[in-house]
GROMACS .gro file of C-alpha atoms in nm:
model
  216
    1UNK     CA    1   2.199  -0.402  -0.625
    2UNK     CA    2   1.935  -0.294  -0.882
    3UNK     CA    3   1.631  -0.089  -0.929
    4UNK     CA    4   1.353   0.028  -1.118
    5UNK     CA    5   1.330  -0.359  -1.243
    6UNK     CA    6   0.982  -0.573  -1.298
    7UNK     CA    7   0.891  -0.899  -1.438
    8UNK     CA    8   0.583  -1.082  -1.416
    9UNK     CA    9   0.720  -1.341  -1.149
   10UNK     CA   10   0.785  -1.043  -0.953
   11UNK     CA   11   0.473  -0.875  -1.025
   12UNK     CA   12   0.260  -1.204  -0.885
   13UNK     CA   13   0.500  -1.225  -0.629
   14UNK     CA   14   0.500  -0.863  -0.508
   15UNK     CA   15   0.116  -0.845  -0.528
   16UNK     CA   16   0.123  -1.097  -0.251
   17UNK     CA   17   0.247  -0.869   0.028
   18UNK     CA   18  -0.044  -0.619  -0.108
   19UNK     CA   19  -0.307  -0.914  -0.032
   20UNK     CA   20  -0.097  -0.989   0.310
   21UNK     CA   21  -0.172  -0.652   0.454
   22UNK     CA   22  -0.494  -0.619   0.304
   23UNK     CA   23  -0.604  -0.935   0.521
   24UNK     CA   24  -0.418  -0.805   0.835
   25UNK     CA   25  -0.623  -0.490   0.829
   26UNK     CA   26  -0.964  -0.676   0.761
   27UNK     CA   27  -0.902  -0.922   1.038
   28UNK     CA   28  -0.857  -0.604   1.299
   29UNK     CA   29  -1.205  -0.502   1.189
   30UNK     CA   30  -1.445  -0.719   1.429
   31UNK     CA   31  -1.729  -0.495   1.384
   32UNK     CA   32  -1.982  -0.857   1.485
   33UNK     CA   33  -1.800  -1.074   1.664
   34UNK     CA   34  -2.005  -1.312   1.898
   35UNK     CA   35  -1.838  -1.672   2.096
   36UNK     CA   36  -1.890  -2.004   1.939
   37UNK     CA   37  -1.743  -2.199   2.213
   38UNK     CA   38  -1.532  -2.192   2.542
   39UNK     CA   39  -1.584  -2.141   2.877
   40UNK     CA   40  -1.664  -1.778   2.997
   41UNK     CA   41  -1.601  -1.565   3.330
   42UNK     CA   42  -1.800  -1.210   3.314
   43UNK     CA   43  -1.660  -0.977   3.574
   44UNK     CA   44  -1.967  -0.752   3.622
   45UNK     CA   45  -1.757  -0.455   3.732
   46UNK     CA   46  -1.549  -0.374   3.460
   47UNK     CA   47  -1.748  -0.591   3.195
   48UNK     CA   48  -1.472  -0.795   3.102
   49UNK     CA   49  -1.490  -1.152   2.995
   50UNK     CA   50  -1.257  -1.397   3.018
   51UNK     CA   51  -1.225  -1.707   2.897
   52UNK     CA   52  -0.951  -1.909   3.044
   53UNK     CA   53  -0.914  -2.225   2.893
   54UNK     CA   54  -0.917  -2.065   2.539
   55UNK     CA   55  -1.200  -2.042   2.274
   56UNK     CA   56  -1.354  -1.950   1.974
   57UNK     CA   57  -1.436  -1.614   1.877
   58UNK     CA   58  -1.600  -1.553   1.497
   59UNK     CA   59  -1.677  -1.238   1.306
   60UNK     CA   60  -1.929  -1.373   1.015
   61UNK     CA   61  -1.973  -1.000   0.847
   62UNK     CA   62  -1.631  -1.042   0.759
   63UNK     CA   63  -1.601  -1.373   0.775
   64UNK     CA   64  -1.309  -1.390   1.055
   65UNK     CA   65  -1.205  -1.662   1.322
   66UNK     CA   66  -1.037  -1.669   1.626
   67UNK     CA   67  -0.911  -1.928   1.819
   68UNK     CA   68  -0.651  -1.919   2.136
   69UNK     CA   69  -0.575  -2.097   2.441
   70UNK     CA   70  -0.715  -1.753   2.643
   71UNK     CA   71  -0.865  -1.483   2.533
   72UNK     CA   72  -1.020  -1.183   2.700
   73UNK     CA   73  -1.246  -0.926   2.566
   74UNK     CA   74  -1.484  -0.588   2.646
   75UNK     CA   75  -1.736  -0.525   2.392
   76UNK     CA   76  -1.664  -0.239   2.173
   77UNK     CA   77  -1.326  -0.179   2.386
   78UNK     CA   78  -1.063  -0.462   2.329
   79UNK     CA   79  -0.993  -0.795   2.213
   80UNK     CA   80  -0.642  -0.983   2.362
   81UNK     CA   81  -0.607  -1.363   2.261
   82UNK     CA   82  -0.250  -1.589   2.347
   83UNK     CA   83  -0.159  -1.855   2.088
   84UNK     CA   84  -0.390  -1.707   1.849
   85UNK     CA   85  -0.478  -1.831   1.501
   86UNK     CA   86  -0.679  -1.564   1.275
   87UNK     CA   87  -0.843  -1.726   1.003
   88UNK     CA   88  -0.995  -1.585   0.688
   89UNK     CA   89  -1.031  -1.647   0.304
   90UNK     CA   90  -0.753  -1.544   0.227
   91UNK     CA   91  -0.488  -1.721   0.470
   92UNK     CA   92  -0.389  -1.743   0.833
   93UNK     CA   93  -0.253  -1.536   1.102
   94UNK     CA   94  -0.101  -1.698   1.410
   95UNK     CA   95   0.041  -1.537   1.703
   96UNK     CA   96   0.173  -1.567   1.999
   97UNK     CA   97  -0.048  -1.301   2.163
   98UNK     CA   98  -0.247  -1.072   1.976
   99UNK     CA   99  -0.444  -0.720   2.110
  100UNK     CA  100  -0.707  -0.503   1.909
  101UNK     CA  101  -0.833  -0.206   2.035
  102UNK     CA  102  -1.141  -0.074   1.866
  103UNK     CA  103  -1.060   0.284   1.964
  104UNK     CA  104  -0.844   0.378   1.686
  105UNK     CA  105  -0.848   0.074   1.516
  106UNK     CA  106  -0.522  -0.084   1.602
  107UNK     CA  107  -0.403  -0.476   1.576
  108UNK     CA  108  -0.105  -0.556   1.795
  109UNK     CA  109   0.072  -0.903   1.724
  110UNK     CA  110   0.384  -1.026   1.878
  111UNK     CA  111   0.567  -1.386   1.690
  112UNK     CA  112   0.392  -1.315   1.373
  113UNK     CA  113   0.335  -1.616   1.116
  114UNK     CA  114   0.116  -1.565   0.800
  115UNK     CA  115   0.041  -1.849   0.563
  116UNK     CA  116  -0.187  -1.915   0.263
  117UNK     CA  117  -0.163  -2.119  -0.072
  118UNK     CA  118  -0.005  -1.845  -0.228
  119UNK     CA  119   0.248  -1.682   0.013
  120UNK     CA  120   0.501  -1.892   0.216
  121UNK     CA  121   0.708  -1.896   0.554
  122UNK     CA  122   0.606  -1.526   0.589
  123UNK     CA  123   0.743  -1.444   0.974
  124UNK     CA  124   0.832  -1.180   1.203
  125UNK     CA  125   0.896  -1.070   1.551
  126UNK     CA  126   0.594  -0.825   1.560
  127UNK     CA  127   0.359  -0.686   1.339
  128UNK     CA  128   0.118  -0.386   1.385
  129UNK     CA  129  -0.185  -0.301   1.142
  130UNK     CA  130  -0.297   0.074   1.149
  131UNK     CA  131  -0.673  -0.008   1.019
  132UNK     CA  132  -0.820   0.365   0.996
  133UNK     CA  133  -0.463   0.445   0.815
  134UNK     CA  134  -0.474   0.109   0.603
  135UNK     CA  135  -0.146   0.061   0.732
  136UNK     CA  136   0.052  -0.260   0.823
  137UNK     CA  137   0.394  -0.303   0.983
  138UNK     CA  138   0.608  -0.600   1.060
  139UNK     CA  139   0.903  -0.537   1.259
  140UNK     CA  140   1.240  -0.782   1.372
  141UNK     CA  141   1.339  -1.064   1.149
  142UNK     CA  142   1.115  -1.033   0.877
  143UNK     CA  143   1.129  -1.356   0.676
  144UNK     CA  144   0.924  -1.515   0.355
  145UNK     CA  145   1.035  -1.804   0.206
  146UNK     CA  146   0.833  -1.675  -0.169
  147UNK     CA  147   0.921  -1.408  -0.269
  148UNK     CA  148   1.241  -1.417  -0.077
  149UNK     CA  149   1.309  -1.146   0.161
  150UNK     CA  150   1.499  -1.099   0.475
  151UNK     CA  151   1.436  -0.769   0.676
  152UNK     CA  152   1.420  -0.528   0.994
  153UNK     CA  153   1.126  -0.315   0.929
  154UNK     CA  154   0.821  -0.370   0.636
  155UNK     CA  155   0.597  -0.082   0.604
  156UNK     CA  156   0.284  -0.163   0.349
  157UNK     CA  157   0.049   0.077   0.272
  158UNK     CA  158  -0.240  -0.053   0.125
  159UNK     CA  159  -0.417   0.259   0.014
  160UNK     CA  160  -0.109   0.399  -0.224
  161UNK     CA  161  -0.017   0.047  -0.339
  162UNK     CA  162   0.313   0.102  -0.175
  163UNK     CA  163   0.532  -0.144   0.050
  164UNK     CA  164   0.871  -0.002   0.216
  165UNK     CA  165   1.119  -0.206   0.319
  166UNK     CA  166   1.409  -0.047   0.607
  167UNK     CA  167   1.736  -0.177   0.722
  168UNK     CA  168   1.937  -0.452   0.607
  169UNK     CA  169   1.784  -0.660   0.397
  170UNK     CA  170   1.826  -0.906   0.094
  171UNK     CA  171   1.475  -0.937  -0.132
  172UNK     CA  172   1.429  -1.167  -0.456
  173UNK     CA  173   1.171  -1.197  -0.669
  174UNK     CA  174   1.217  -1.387  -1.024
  175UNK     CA  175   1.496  -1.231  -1.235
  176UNK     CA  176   1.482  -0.895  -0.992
  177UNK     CA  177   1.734  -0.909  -0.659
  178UNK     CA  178   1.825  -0.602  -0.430
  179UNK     CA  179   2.059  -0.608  -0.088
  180UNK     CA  180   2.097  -0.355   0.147
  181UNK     CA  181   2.339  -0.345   0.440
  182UNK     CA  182   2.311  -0.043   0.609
  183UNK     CA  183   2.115   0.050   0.914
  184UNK     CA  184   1.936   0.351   0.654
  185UNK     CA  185   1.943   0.103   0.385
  186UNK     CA  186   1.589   0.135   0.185
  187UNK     CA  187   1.371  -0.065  -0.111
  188UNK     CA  188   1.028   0.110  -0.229
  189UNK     CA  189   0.802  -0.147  -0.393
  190UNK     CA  190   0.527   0.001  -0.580
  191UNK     CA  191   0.241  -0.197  -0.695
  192UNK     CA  192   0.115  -0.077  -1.041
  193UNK     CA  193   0.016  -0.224  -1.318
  194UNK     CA  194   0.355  -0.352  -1.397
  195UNK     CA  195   0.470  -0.354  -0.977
  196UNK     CA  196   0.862  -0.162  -0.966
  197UNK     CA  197   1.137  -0.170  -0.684
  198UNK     CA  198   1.366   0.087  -0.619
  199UNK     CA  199   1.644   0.152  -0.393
  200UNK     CA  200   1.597   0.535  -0.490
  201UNK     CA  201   1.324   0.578  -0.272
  202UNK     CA  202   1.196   0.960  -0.259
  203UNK     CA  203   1.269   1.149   0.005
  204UNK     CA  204   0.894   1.200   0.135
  205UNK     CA  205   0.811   0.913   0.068
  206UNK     CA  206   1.045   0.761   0.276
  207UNK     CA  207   0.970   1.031   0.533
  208UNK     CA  208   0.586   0.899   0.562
  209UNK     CA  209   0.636   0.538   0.609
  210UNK     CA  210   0.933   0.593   0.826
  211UNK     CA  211   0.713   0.699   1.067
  212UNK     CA  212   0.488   0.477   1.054
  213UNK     CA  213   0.764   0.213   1.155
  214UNK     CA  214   0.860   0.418   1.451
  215UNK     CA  215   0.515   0.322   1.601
  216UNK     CA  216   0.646   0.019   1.687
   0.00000   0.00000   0.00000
């Protein structure tokens, strides 16, 4: 086990998760989303379309796209999509259902799979993103094929440049490796100018991301 290490193949590595969870939160925010194609049923009651046989739903202020084989959606309330693909810039999101709610500003994703040129085989049972708290959490057999990590619980907070990781877990990057095995088991990742990981993680720290993984 070791801590406190860097290198620059961890450093570009590391920086990766940063961008990750920087997309994840962006892609919550459809503040201008209209439908570029599939078939829709308005229920005039509740003002709730549906569009059964899947479609296309795009966000051009922020340059988002969604596809899935259905979606449903209330203007200014909710978006829910199955088989979803989220595309932007920066890489893709897929799921196998996905939910935002544009009261507090919260993505729901369930069989998580993030890809780009840059980050591979990124995976993981669910995933929540936390926009107004620039917040992103992927929970249940966290993988990533580069950098290497194997996990229970990733916690990245965007706004302090920090990324927890909780639970067992094995993470390399470059010359830098760390394993935990216990259930309380902890790595901070901090991205500075020269990105550190520690298993000495402090104590409130901890404390705030913690519970941010307890919200899902």
């Amino acid at each position: 086990m070791m801590s406190g290490i860097s290198s620059s193949t961890m450093k570009k590595n590391a920086l990766l998760l940063l961008a990750v969870s920087t997309l994840a939160l962006t892609a919550g925010r459809f503040s201008s989303f209209s439908v570029e194609s599939g078939e829709q049923e308005l229920d005039l009651g509740t003002g709730v379309t549906t569009m059964p046989k899947g479609g296309v739903l795009v966000d051009n202020r922020n340059g988002l796209r969604l596809e899935g084989s259905y979606i449903q959606f209330k203007q200014e309330e909710f978006i829910r999509a199955r088989n979803a693909t989220l595309r932007g810039s920066d890489g893709n999101f897929a799921a196998t259902s996905l939910e935002y709610a544009f009261r507090g500003e919260q993505l729901r994703l369930s069989g998580v799979r993030y890809s780009s040129s840059a980050v591979k085989g990124l995976t993981s049972n669910s995933g929540l993103g936390l926009l107004a708290e620039n917040v992103v959490v992927l929970k249940g057999n966290v993988r990533s094929q580069d950098p290497q990590l194997e996990a229970n619980t990733l916690v990245i907070d965007t706004a302090r440049n920090q990324a927890l990781v909780l639970g067992g877990f094995s993470y390399k990057d470059g010359q830098s490796s760390f394993k935990g095995q216990r259930d309380d088991s902890a790595l901070l990742i901090e991205f500075k100018s020269r990105p550190t990981a520690t298993t000495k993680v402090p104590a409130d720290v901890l404390g705030r991301l913690r519970s941010y993984a307890n919200k899902l």
